[in-house]
Structure formats: structure tokens, C-alpha cells
Tab-separated table of C-alpha atoms in Angstrom:
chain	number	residue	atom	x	y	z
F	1	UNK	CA	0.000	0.000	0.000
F	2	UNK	CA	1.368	3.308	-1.013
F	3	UNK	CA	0.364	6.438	1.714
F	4	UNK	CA	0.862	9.972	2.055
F	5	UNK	CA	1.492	10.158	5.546
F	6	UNK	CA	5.160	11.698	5.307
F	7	UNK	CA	4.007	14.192	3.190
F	8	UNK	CA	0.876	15.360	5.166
F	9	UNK	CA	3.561	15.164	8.004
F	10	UNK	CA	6.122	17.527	6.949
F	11	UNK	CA	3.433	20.045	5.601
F	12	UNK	CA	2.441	20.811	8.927
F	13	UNK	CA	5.822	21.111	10.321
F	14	UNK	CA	5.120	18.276	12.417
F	15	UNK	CA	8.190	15.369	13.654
F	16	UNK	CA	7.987	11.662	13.827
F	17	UNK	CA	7.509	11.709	17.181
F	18	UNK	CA	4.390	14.518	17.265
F	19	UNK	CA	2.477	12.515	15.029
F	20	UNK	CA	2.880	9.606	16.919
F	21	UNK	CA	1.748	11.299	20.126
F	22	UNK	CA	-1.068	12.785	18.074
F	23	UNK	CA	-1.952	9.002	17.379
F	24	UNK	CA	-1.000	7.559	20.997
F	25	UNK	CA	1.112	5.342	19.078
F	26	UNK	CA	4.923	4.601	19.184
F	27	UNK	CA	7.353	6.730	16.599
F	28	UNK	CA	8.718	3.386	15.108
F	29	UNK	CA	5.168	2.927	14.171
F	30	UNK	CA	4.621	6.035	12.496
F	31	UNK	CA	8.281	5.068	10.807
F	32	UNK	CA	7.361	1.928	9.844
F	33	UNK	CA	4.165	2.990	8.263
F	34	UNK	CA	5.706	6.088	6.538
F	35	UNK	CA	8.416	3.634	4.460
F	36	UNK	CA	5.536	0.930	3.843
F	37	UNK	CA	6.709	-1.553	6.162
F	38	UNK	CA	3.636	-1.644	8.187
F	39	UNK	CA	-0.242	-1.018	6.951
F	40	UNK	CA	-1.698	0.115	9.294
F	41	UNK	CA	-5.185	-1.385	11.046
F	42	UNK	CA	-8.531	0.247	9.901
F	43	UNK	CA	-9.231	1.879	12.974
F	44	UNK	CA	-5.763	3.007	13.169
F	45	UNK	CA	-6.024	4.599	9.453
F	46	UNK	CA	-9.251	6.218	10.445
F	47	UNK	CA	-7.915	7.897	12.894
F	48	UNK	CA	-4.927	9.154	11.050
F	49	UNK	CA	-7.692	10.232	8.447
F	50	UNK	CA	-9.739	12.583	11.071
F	51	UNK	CA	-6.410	14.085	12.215
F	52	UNK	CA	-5.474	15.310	8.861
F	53	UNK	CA	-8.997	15.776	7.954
F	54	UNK	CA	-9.083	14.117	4.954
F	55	UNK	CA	-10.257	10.515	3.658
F	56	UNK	CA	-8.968	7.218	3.958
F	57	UNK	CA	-8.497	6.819	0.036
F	58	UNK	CA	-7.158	10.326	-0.335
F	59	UNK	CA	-4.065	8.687	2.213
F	60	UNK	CA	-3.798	5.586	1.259
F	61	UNK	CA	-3.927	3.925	-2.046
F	62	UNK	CA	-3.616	0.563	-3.196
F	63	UNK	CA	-0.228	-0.688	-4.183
F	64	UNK	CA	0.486	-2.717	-7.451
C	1	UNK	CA	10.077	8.760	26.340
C	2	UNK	CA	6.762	7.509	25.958
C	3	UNK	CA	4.679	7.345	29.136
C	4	UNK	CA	3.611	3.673	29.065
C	5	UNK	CA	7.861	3.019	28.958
C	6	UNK	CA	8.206	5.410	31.597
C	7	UNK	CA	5.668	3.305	34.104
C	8	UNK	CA	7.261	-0.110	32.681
C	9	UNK	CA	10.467	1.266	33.898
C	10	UNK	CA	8.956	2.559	37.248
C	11	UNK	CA	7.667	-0.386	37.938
C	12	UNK	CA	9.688	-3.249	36.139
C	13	UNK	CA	13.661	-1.478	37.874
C	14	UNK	CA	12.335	-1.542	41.500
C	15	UNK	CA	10.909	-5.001	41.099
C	16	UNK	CA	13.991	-6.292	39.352
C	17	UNK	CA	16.403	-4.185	42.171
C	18	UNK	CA	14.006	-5.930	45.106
C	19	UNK	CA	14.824	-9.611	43.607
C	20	UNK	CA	18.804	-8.144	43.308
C	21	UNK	CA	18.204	-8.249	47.551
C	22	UNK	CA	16.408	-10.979	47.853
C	23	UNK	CA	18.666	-13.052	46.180
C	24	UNK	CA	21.496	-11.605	48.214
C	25	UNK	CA	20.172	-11.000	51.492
C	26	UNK	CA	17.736	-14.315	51.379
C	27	UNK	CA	18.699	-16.728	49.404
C	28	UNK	CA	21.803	-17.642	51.148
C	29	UNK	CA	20.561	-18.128	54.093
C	30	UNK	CA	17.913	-20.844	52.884
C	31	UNK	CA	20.306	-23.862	53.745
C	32	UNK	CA	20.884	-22.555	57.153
C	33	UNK	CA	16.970	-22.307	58.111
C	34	UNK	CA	15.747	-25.558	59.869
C	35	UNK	CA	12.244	-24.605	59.846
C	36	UNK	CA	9.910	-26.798	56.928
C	37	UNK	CA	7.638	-23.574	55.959
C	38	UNK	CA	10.543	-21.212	56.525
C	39	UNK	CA	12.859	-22.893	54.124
C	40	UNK	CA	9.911	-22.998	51.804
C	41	UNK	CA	8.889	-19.892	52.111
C	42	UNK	CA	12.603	-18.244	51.914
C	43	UNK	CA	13.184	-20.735	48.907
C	44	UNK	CA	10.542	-19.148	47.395
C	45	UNK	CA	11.139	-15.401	48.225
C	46	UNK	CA	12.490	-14.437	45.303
C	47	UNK	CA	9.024	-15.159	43.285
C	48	UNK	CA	7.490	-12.290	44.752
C	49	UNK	CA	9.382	-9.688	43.037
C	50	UNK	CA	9.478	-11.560	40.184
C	51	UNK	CA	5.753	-11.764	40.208
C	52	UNK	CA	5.711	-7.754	40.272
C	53	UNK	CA	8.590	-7.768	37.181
C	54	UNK	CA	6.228	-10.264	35.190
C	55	UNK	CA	3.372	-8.097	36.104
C	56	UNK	CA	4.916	-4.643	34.854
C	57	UNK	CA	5.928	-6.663	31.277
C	58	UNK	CA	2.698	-7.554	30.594
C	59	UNK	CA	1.215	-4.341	31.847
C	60	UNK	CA	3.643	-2.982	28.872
C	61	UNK	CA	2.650	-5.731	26.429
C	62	UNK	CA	-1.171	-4.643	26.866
C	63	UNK	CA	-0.325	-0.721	26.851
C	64	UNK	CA	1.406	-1.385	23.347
C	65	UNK	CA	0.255	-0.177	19.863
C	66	UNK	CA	-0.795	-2.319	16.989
C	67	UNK	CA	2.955	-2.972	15.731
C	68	UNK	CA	4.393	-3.207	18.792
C	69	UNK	CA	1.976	-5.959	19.479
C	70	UNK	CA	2.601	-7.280	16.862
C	71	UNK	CA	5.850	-7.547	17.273
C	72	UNK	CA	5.799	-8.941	20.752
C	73	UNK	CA	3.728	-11.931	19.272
C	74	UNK	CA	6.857	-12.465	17.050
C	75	UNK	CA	9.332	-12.099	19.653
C	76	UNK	CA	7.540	-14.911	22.094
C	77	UNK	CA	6.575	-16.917	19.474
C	78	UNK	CA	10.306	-17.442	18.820
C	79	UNK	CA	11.198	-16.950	22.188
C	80	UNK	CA	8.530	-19.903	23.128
C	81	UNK	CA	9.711	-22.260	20.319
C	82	UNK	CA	13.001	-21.913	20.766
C	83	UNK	CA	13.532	-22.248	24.586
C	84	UNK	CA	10.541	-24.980	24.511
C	85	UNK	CA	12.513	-26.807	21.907
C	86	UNK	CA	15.814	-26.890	23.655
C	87	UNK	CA	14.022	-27.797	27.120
C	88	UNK	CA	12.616	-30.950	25.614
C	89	UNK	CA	15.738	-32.024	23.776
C	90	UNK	CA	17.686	-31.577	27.521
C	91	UNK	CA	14.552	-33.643	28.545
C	92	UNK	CA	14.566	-36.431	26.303
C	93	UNK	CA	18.249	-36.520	26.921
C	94	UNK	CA	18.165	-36.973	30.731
C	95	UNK	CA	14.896	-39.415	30.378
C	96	UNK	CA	17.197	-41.638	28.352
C	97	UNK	CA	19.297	-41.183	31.219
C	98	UNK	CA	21.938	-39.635	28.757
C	99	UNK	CA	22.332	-36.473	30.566
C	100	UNK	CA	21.538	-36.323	34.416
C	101	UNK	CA	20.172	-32.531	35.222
C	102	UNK	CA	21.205	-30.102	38.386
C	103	UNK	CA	18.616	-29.045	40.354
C	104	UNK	CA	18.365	-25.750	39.822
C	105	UNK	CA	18.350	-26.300	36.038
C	106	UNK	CA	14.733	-24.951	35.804
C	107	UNK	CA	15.706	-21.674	37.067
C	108	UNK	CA	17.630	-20.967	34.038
C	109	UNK	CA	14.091	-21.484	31.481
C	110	UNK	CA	13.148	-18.026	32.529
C	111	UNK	CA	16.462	-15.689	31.804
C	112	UNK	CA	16.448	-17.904	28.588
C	113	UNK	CA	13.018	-17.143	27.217
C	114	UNK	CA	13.972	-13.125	27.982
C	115	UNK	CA	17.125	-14.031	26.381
C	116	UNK	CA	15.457	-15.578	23.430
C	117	UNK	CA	13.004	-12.798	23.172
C	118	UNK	CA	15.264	-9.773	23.706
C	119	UNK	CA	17.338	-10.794	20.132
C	120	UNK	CA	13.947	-11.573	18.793
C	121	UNK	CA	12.666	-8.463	19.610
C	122	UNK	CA	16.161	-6.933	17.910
C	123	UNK	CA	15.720	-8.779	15.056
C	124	UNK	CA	11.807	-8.064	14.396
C	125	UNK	CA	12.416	-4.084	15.306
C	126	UNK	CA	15.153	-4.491	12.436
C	127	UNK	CA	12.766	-5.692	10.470
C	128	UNK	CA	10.030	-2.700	10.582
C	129	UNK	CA	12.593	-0.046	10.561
C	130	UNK	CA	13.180	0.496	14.009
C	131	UNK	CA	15.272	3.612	14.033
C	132	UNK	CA	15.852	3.539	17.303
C	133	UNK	CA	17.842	0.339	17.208
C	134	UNK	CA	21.321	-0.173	15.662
């Protein structure tokens, strides 16, 4: 799966390590999902999704 | 630091430095108690910090995110397979009467499953990008 996290990221001036607290999750998390060595869960991609205010799809997109 | 390591820490270090004591202060004096329940219950002293170490790792394991979770499965899983496998082969050896086991052999499954699931841990952090981790 291909995502946009990084990106939406470093727009708002934000580190590894905010977005993870914004997420209550761990920054090796946020890492791993940033290089596409984790998907994350639904509920976790939701709620990355309501912090940037945008949709799911609009993040993430299906890989080849 | 997150704040669920910063708990795991405040409780797992005092629990770990209590069974440090124990096993200095206590332990050695097990052979020299005559009393039955003392002996047992001195010979067993050093389970009760344990118990509070065991209880502040999976208080950590259950505070974890989805990847670190997931990770932790890995990490036992080979930790489990791995230290399960060698017990048996010791056991198989010393039921054919191959090996003949000390005592205090089954103290040593413990430090080896943390053992085990420390470099598994290592190994499956590696593996997601950890960069954190050498």
C-alpha cells in the first residue's frame, strides 16, 4: 500500500515523534508505516484520516 | 520517552532491584533455616518480586500499539519455540538417562526465554525499521 502520511507530516511542520503522540502510538510505528513496512489497522487509518482531515483513500492507495 | 515506557520502567527497575536483595540478602541463608515452611517460604522469596517484574511486562505488552503488538507476538513466538525446543531435547536426553540434570536447572528457562526474546525483539524491530535500534 502506497500512503501519504510523510508528506501530510512535513506540511504541517510536524516530527515523527508529534504525530505519533497525536496518534498515541509509538514513533517506530509512524516510521514503519511512513516507508511501507507496516499497513496500518482500519481503525488506526481512520484515525490518522480525522487528524489530517481528509479521507482514507485520499491517504492511502492501493499498491500494485 | 513515551509514558507507558516510563511506568514499565517505574515499575519493572524496582521489582527487578528488590529480587537483586532478595537473592542476596535471602537466598543464602535458605540452607541454614531448619524450619519446613521457613525454608519454603525463603526458597521461594524471590518469586514475589518476580511476580511484580512479570506483572509490569505484561502491563507494557497490553499498553502497546498495533505494531508493537505485533511484534511482541513475534518475539515470544520465537522466544517460546526456541527455549521450549531446547528444554525438551535436555529432557529427552536426561529421560534416556543420557544427561543427568542439576537441580536448579529450571531456574535458568526463565532468563532464557527473555534471552530468546530480547534478540527476537532486535531482530523483528530491524525488520520494521526500528530507528531507534542499531
Amino acid at each position: 500500500m502506497i500512503n501519504h502520511v510523510r508528506e501530510l507530516r512535513t506540511e504541517r511542520g510536524w516530527s515523527q515523534a508529534d504525530l505519533a503522540e497525536r496518534l498515541d502510538v509509538s514513533r517506530q510505528t509512524v516510521n514503519a508505516i511512513e516507508t511501507g513496512k507496516y499497513d496500518p489497522s482500519l481503525p488506526l487509518a481512520f484515525k490518522i484520516a480525522r487528524l489530517f482531515a481528509l479521507s482514507i483513500e485520499t491517504i492511502f492507495e492501493p499498491g500494485d | 520517552m513515551r509514558q507507558i515506557d516510563k511506568r514499565y520502567l517505574r515499575e519493572f527497575l524496582p521489582a527487578m532491584a528488590a529480587y537483586v536483595i532478595v537473592m542476596l540478602m535471602i537466598w543464602p541463608k535458605v540452607d541454614s533455616v531448619d524450619i519446613p515452611v521457613l525454608k519454603v517460604a525463603a526458597a521461594l522469596a524471590p518469586m514475589l518480586p518476580l511476580a511484580f517484574a512479570a506483572w509490569a511486562f505484561i502491563r507494557r505488552v497490553v499498553a502497546s500499539d498495533e505494531l508493537e503488538r505485533q511484534m511482541h507476538l513475534m518475539a515470544l513466538s520465537i522466544s517460546v519455540c526456541v527455549v521450549g525446543m531446547a528444554c525438551m531435547a535436555i529432557g529427552f536426553l536426561a529421560s534416556a538417562k543420557i544427561l543427568s540434570l542439576p537441580g536448579g536447572l529450571f531456574t535458568w528457562v526463565l532468563p532464557a526465554l527473555i534471552g530468546v526474546y530480547g534478540v527476537a525483539m532486535w531482530l523483528t524491530s530491524r525488520r520494521y525499521g526500528n530507528p531507534g535500534f542499531p
